[in-house]
PDB file of C-alpha atoms and ligand atoms in Angstrom:
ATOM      1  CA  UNK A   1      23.095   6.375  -8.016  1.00 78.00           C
ATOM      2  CA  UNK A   2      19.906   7.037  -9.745  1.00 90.00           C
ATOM      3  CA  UNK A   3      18.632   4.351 -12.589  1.00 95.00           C
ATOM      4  CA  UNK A   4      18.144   4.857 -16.275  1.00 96.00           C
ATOM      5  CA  UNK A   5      13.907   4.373 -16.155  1.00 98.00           C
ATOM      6  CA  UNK A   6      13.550   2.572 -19.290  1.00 98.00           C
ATOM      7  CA  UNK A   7      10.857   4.015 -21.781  1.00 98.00           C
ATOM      8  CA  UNK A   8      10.739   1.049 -24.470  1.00 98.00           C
ATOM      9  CA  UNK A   9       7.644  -0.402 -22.987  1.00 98.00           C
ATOM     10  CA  UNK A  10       5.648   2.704 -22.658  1.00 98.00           C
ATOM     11  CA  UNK A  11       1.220   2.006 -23.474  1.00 98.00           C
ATOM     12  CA  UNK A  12       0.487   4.328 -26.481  1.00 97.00           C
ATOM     13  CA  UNK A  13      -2.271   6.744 -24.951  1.00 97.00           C
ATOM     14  CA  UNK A  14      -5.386   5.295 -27.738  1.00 96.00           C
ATOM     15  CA  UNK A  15      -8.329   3.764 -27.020  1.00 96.00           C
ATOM     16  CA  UNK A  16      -8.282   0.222 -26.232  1.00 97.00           C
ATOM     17  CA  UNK A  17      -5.391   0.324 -24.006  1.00 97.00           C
ATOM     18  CA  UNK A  18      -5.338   0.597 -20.038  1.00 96.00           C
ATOM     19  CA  UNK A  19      -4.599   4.536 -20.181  1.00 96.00           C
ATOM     20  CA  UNK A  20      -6.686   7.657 -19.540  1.00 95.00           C
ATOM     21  CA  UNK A  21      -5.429  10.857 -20.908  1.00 96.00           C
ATOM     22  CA  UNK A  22      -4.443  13.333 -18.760  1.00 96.00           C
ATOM     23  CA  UNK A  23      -6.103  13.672 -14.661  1.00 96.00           C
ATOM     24  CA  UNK A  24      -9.824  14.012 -14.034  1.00 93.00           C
ATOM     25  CA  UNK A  25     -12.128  17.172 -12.756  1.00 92.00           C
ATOM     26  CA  UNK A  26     -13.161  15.337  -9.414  1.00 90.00           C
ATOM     27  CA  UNK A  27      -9.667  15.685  -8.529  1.00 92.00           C
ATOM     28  CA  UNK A  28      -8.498  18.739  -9.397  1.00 94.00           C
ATOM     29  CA  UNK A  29      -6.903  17.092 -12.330  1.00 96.00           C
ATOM     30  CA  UNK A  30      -4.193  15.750 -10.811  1.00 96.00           C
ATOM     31  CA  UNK A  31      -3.576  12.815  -8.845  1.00 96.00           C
ATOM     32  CA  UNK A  32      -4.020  12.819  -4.850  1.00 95.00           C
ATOM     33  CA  UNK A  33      -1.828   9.797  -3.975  1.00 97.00           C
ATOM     34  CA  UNK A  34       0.371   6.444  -4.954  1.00 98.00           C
ATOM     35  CA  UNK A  35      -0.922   3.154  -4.695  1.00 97.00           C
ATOM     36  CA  UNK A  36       2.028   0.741  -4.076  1.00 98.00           C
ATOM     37  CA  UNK A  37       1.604  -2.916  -5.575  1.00 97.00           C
ATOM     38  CA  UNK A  38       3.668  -5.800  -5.724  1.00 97.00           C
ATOM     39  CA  UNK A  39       3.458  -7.839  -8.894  1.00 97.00           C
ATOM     40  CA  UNK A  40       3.219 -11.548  -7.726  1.00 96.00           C
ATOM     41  CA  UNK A  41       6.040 -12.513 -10.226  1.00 97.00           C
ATOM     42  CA  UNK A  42       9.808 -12.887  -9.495  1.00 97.00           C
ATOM     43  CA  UNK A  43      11.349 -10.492 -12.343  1.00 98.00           C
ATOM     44  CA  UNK A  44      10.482  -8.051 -14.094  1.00 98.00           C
ATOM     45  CA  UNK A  45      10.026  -9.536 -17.701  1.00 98.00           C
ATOM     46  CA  UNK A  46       6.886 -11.254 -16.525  1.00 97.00           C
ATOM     47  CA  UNK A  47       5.666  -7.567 -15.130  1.00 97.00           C
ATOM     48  CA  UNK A  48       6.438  -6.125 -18.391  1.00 97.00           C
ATOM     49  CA  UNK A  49       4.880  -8.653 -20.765  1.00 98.00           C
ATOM     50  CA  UNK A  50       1.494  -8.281 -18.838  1.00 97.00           C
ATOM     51  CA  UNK A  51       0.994  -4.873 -18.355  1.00 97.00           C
ATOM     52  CA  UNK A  52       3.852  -3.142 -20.673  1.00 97.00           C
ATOM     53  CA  UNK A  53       3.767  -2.006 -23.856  1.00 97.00           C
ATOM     54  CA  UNK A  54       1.559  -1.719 -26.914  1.00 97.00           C
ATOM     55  CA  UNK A  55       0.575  -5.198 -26.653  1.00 97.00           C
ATOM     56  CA  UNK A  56       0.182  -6.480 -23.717  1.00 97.00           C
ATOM     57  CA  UNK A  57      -1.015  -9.602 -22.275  1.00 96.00           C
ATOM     58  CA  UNK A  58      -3.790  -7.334 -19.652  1.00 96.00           C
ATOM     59  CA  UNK A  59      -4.138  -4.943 -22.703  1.00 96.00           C
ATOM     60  CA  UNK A  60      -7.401  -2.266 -22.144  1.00 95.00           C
ATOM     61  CA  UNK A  61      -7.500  -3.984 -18.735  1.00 94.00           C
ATOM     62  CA  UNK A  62      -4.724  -3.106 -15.902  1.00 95.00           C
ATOM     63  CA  UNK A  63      -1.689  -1.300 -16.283  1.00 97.00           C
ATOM     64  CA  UNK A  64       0.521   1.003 -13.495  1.00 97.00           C
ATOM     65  CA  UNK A  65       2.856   4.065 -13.955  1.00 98.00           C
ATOM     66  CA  UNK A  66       5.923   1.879 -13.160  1.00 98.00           C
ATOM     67  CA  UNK A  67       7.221  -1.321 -12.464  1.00 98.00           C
ATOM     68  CA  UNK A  68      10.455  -1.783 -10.425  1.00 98.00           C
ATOM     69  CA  UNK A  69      12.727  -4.770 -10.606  1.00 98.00           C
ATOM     70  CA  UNK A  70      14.701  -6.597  -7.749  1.00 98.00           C
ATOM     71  CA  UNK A  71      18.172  -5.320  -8.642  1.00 98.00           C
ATOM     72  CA  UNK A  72      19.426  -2.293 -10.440  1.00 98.00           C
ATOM     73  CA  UNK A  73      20.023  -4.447 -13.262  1.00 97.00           C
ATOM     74  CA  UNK A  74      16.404  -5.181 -13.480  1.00 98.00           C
ATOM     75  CA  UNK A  75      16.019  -1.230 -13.413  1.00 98.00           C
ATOM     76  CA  UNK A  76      12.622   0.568 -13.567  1.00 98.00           C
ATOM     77  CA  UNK A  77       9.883   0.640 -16.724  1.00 98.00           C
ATOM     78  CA  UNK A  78       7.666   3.019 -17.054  1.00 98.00           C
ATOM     79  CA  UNK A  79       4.635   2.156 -18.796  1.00 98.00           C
ATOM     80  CA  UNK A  80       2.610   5.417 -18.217  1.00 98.00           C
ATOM     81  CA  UNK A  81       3.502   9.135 -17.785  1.00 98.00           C
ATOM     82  CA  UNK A  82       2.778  10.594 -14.677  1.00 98.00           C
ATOM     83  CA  UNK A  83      -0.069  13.376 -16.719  1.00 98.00           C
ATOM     84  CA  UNK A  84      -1.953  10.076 -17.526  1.00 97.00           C
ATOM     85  CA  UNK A  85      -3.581   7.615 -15.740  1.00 96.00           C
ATOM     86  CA  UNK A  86      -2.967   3.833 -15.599  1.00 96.00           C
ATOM     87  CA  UNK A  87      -5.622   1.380 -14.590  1.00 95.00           C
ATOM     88  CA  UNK A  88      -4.303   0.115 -11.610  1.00 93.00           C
ATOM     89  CA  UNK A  89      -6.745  -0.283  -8.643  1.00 84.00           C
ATOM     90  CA  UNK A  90     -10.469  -0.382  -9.745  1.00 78.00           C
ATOM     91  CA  UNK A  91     -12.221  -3.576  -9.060  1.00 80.00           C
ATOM     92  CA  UNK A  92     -12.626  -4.246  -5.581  1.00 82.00           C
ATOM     93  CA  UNK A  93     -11.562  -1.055  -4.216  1.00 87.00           C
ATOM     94  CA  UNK A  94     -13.846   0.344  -1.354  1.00 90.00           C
ATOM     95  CA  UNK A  95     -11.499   3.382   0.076  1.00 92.00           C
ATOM     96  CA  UNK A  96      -9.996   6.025  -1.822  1.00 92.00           C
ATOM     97  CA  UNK A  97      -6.640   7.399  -1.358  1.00 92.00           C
ATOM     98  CA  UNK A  98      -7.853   9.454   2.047  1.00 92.00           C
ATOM     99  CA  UNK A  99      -9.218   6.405   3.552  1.00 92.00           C
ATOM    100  CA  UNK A 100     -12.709   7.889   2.729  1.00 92.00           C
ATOM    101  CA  UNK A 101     -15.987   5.776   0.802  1.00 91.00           C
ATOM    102  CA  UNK A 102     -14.768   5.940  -2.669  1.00 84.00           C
ATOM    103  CA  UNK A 103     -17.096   6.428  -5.596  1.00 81.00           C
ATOM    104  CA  UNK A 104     -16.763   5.815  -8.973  1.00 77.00           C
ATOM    105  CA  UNK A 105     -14.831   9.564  -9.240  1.00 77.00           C
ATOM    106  CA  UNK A 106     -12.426   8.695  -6.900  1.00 78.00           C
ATOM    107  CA  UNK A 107     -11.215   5.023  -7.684  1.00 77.00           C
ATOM    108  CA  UNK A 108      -7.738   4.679  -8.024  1.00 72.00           C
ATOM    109  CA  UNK A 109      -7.280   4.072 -11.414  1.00 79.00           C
ATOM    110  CA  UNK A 110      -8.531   7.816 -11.533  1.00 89.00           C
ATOM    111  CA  UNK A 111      -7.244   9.168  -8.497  1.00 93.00           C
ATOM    112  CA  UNK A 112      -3.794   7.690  -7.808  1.00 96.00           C
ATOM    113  CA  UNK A 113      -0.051   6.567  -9.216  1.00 97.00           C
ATOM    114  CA  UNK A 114       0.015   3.280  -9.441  1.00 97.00           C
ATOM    115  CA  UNK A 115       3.506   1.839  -9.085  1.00 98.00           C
ATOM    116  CA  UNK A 116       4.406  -2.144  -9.019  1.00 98.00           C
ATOM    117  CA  UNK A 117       6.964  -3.433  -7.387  1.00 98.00           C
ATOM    118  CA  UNK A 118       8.757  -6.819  -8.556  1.00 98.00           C
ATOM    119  CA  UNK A 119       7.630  -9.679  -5.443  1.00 98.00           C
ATOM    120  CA  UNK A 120       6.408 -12.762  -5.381  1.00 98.00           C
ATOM    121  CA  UNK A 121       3.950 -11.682  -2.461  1.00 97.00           C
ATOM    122  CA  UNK A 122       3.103 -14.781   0.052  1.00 97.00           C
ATOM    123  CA  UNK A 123       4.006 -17.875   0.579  1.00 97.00           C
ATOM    124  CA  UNK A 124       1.423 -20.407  -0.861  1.00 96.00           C
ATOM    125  CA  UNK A 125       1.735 -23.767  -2.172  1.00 96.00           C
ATOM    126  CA  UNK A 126       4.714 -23.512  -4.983  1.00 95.00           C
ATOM    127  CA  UNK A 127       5.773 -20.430  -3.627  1.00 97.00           C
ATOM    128  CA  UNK A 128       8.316 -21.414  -0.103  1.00 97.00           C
ATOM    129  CA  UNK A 129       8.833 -19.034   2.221  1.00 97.00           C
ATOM    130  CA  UNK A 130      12.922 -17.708   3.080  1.00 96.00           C
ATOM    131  CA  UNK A 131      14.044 -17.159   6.409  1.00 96.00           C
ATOM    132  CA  UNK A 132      14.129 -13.660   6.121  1.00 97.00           C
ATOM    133  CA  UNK A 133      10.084 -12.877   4.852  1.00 98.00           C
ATOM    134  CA  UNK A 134       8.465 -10.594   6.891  1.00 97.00           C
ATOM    135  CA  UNK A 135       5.327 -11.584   8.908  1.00 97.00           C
ATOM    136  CA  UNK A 136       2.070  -9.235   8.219  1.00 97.00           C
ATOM    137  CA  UNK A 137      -1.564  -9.895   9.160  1.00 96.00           C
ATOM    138  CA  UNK A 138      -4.337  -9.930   6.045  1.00 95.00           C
ATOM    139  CA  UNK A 139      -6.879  -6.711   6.633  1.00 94.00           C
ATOM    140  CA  UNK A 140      -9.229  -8.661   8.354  1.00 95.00           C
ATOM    141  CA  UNK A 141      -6.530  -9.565  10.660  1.00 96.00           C
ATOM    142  CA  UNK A 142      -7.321 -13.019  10.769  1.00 95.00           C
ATOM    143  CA  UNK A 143      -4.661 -14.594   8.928  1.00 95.00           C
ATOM    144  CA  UNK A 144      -0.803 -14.340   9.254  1.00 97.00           C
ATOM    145  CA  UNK A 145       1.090 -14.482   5.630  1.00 96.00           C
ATOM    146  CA  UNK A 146       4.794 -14.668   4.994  1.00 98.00           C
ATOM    147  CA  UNK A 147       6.011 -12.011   2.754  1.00 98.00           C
ATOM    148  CA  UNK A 148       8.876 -11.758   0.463  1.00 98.00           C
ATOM    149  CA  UNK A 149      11.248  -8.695   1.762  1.00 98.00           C
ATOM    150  CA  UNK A 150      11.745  -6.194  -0.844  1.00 98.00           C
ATOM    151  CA  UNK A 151      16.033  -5.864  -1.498  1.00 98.00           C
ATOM    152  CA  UNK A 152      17.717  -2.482  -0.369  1.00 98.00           C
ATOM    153  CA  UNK A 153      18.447  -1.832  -4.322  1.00 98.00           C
ATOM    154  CA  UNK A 154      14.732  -1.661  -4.770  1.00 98.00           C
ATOM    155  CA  UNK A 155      13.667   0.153  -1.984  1.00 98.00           C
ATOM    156  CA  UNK A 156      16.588   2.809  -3.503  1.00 98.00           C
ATOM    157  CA  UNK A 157      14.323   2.659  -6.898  1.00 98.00           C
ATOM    158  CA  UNK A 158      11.114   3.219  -5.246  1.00 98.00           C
ATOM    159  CA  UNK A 159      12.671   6.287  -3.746  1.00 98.00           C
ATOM    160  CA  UNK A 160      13.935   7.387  -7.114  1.00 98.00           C
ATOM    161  CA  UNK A 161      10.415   6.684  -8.214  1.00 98.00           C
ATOM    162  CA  UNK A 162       8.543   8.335  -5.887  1.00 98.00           C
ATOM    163  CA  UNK A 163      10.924  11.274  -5.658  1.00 98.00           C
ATOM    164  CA  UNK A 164       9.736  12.008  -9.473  1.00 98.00           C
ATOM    165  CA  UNK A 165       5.987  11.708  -7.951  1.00 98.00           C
ATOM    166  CA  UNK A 166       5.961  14.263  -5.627  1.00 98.00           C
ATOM    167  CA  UNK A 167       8.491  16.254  -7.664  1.00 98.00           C
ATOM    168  CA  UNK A 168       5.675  16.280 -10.357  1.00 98.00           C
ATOM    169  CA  UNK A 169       2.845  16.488  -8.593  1.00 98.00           C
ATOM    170  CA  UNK A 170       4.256  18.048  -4.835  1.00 97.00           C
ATOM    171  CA  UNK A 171       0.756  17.914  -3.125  1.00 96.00           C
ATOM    172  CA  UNK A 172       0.973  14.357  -2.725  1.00 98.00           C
ATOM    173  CA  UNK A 173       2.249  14.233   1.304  1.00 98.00           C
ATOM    174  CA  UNK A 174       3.157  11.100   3.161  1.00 98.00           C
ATOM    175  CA  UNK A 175       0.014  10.434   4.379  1.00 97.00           C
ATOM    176  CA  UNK A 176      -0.957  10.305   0.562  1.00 97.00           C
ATOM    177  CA  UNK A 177       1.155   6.635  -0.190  1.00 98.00           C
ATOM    178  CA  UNK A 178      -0.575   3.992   0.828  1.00 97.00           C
ATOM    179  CA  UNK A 179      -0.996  -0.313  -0.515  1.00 96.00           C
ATOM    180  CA  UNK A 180      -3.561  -1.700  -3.299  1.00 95.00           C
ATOM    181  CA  UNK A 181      -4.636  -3.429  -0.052  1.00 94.00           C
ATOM    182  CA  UNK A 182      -5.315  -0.582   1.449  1.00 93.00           C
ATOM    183  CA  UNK A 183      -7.824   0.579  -1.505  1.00 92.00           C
ATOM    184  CA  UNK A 184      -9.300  -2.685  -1.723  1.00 90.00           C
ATOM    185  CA  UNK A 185      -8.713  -4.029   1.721  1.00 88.00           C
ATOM    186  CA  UNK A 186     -10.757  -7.946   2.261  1.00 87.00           C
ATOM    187  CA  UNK A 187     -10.235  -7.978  -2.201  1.00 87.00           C
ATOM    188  CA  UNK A 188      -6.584  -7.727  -2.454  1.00 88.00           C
ATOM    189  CA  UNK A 189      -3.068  -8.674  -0.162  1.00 90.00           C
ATOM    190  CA  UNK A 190      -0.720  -6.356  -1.666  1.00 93.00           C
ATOM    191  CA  UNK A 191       1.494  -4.930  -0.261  1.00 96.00           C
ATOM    192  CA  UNK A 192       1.132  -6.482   3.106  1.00 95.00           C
ATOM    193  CA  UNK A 193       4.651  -6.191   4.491  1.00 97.00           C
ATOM    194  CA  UNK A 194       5.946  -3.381   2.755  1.00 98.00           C
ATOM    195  CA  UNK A 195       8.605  -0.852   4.090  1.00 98.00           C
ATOM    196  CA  UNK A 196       6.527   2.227   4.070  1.00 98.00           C
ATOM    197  CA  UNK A 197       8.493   4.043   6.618  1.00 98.00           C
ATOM    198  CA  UNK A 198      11.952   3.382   4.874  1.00 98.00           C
ATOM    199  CA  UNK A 199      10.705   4.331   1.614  1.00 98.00           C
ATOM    200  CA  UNK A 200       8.582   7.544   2.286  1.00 98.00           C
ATOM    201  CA  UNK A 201      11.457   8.568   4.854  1.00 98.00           C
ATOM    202  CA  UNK A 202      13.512   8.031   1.586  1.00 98.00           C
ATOM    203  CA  UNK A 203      11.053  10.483  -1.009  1.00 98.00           C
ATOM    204  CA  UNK A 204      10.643  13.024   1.502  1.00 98.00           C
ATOM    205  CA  UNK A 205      14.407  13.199   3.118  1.00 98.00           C
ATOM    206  CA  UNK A 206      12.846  13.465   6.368  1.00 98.00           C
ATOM    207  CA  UNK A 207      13.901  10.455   8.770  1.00 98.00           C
ATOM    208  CA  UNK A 208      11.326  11.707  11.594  1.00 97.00           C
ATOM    209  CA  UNK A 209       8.140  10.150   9.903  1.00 98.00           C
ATOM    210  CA  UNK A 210       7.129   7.258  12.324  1.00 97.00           C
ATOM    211  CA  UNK A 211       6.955   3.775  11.279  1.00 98.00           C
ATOM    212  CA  UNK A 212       3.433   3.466  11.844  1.00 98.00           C
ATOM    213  CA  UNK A 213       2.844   0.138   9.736  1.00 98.00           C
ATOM    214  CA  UNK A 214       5.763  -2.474  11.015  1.00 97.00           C
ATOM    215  CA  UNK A 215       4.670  -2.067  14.648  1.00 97.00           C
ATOM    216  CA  UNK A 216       1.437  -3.043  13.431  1.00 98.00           C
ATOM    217  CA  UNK A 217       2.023  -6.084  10.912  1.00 97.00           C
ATOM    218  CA  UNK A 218       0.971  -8.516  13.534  1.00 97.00           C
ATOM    219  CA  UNK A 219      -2.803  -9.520  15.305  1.00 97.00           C
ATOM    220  CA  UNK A 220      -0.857  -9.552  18.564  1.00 97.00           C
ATOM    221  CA  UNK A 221       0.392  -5.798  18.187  1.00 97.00           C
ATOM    222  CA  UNK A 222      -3.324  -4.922  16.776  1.00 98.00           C
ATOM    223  CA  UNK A 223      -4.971  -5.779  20.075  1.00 97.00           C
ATOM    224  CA  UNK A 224      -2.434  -4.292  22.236  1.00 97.00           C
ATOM    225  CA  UNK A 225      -2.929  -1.284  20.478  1.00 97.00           C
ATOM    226  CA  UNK A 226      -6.694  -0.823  20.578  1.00 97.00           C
ATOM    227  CA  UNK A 227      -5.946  -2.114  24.440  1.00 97.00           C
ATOM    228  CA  UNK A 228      -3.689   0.729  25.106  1.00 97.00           C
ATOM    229  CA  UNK A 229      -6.693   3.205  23.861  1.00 96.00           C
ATOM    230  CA  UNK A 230      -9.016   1.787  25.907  1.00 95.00           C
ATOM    231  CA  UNK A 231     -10.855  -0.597  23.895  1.00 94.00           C
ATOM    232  CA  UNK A 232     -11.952  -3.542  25.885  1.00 94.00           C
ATOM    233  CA  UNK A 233     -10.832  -6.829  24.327  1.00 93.00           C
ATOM    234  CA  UNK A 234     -12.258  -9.622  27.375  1.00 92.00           C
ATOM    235  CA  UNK A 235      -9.693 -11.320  29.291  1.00 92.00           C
ATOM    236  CA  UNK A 236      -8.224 -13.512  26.785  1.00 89.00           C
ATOM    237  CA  UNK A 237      -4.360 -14.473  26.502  1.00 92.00           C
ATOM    238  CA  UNK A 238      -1.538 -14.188  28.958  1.00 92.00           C
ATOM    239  CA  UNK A 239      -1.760 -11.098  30.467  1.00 92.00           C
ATOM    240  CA  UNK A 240      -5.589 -11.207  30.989  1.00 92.00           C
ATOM    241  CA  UNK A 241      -5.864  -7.874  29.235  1.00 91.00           C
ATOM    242  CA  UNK A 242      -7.500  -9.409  25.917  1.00 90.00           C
ATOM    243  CA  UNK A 243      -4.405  -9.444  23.438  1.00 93.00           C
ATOM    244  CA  UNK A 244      -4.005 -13.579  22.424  1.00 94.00           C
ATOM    245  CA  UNK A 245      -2.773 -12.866  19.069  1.00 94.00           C
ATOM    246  CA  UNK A 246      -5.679 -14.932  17.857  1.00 95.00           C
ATOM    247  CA  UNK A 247      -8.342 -12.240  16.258  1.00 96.00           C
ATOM    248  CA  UNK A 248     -11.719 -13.212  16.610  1.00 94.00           C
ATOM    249  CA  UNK A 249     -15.554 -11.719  17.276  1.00 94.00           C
ATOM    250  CA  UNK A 250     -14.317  -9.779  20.391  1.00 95.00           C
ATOM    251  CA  UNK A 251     -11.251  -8.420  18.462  1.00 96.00           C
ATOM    252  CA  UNK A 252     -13.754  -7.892  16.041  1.00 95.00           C
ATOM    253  CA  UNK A 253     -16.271  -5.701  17.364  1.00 96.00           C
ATOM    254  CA  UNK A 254     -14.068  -3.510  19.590  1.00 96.00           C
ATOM    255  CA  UNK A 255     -12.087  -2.439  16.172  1.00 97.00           C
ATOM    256  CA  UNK A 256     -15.475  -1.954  14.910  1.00 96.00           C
ATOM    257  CA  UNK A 257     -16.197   0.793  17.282  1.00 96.00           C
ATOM    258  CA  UNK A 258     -12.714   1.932  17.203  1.00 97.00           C
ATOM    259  CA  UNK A 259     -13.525   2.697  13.531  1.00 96.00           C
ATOM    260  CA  UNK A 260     -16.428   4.266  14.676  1.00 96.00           C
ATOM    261  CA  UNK A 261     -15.041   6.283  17.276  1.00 96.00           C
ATOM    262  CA  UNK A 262     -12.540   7.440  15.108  1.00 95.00           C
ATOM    263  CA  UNK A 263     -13.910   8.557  11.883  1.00 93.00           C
ATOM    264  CA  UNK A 264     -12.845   5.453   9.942  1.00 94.00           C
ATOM    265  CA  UNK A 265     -14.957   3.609   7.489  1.00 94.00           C
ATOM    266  CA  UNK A 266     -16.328   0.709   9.880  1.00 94.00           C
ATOM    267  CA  UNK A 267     -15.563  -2.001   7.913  1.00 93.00           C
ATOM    268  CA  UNK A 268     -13.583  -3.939  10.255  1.00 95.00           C
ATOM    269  CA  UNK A 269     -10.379  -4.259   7.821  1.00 95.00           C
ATOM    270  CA  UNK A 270      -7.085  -2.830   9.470  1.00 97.00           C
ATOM    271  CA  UNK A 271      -5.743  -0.703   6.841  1.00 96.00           C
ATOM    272  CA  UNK A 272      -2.806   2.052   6.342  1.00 97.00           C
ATOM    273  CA  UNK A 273      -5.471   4.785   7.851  1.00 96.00           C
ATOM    274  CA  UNK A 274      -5.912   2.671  10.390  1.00 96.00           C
ATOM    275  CA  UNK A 275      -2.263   2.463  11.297  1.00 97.00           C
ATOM    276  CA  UNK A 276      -2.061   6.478  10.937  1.00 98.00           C
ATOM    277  CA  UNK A 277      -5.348   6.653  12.999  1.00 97.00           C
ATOM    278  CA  UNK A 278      -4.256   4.570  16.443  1.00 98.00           C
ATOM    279  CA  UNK A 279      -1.018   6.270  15.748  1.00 98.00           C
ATOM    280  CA  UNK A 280      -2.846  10.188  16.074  1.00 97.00           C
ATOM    281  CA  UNK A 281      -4.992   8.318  18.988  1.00 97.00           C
ATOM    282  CA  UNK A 282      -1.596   7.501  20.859  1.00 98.00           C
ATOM    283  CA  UNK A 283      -0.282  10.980  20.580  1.00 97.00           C
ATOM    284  CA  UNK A 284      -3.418  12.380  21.483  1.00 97.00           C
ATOM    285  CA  UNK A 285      -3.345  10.292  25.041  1.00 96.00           C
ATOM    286  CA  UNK A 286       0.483  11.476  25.216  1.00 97.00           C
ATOM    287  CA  UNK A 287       1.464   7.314  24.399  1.00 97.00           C
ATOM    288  CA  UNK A 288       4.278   6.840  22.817  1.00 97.00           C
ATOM    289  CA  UNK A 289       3.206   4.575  19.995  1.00 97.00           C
ATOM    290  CA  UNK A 290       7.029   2.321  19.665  1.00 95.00           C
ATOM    291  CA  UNK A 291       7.163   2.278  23.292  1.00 96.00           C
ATOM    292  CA  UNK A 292       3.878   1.014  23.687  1.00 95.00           C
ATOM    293  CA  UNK A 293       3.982  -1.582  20.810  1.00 95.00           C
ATOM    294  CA  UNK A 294       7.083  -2.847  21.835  1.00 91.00           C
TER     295      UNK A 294
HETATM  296 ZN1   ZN B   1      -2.083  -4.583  -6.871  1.00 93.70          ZN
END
């Protein structure tokens, strides 16, 4: 059952709030993807205070097209229409939505949906980790953080969220959604974790798009990968063949020229294009990309 998206905390489109009117030229004037965050709060409220409303606590400084609780109960705000633009992804970012050198034109604040999602991210001091958080690697690979899951009654509203997307602006594909740390990969950590696969499989009714992020949440799984496409990682770990879970310079500079190879900004941060990249290289050598990151 759909949600009521409540429209009491909507920005007023003036100046001095985080909104731009309407979609830019460099575009097309319309946007060419979603940027998924996750809000580092625990409900909703707090979402809504900072970035909702006339008033808000980031007023003229961040906003996002939605925010989406934990629980139907907690519902979905939105805070933007989807014919404006919310300031959602601009400092930091280095890749726009294609995985491409982004320039001023292309940020995401002026190029993308933003959508937040209620979680408290990682686990840090104050913030304990449940059994049931999911593990996922940084960008850089180099550190492992513990991530709140998202509930099954959210990932339903992010479907119901992103089905309005593409129903409003259908040229955004799957290969069009990807995480604020994607965007700004080595700046920011969300959405590290996220369900990508369950929730695009959701928008788009189509339950053949791979999973081609959880296979890859781990340092482990990164180096087996570029392994199985012939990078050459030394002779580190168990099986001699390089993959020790622990990512350092060697790790380092054969994902460099994996990049490289591979038409990928070589900036040594594993990102959503990356995922969709080894997965292309795996069907391209006729690997099968679960099998082989089993
Ligand atoms: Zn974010």
């Amino acid at each position: 059952m759909p949600v009521e998206i409540n429209e009491d905390h909507m920005i007023p489109v003036e100046p001095g709030q985080a909104v731009g009117r309407s979609w830019l030229a460099p575009t097309g004037h319309r946007p060419m993807g979603v940027t998924w965050h996750w809000t580092a709060t625990w409900d909703l409220a707090l979402c809504r205070r900072v970035l909702g409303g006339a008033n808000a606590e980031r007023k003229g400084i961040a906003s996002a097209h939605y925010g989406i609780g934990r629980s139907n109960a907690e519902g979905i705000d939105r805070y933007v229409s989807l014919d404006n633009r919310s300031w959602h992804a601009g400092r930091g970012q280095t890749l726009r939505w294609d995985g491409r050198r982004s320039n001023n034109d292309t940020k995401g604040a002026r190029a993308t949906v933003g959508v937040e999602t209620v979680n408290i991210g990682y686990a840090r001091p104050g913030v304990a980790a449940g059994d049931d958080w999911i593990e996922a690697a940084t960008p850089n690979s180099r550190h492992v953080q513990q991530v709140q899951p998202w509930t099954d009654e959210q990932v339903a509203m992010m479907i119901q969220a992103g089905k309005e997307i593409v129903a409003r602006w259908p040229q955004i594909g799957v290969r069009d959604h990807h995480g604020h740390h994607d965007v700004c990969p080595g700046y920011k950590e969300d959405v590290a974790g996220f369900p990508f696969a369950r929730v695009l499989r959701g928008i788009y009714d189509d339950d053949t798009i791979p999973d081609v992020w959880g296979p890859l949440w781990l340092p482990l799984k990164r180096q087996k990968a570029l392994i199985a496409l012939g990078c050459d990682l030394g002779t580190f770990g168990p099986d001699g063949d390089g993959a020790d879970g622990d990512w350092g310079r060697v790790s380092d500079e054969a994902f460099g020229r994996f990049q490289q190879d591979h038409g990928q900004v070589d900036n040594g941060l594993w990102t959503t294009f990356t995922c969709w990249a080894v997965y292309d290289a795996m069907q391209e050598r006729g690997l099968d990309f679960e099998q082989t990151l089993a």
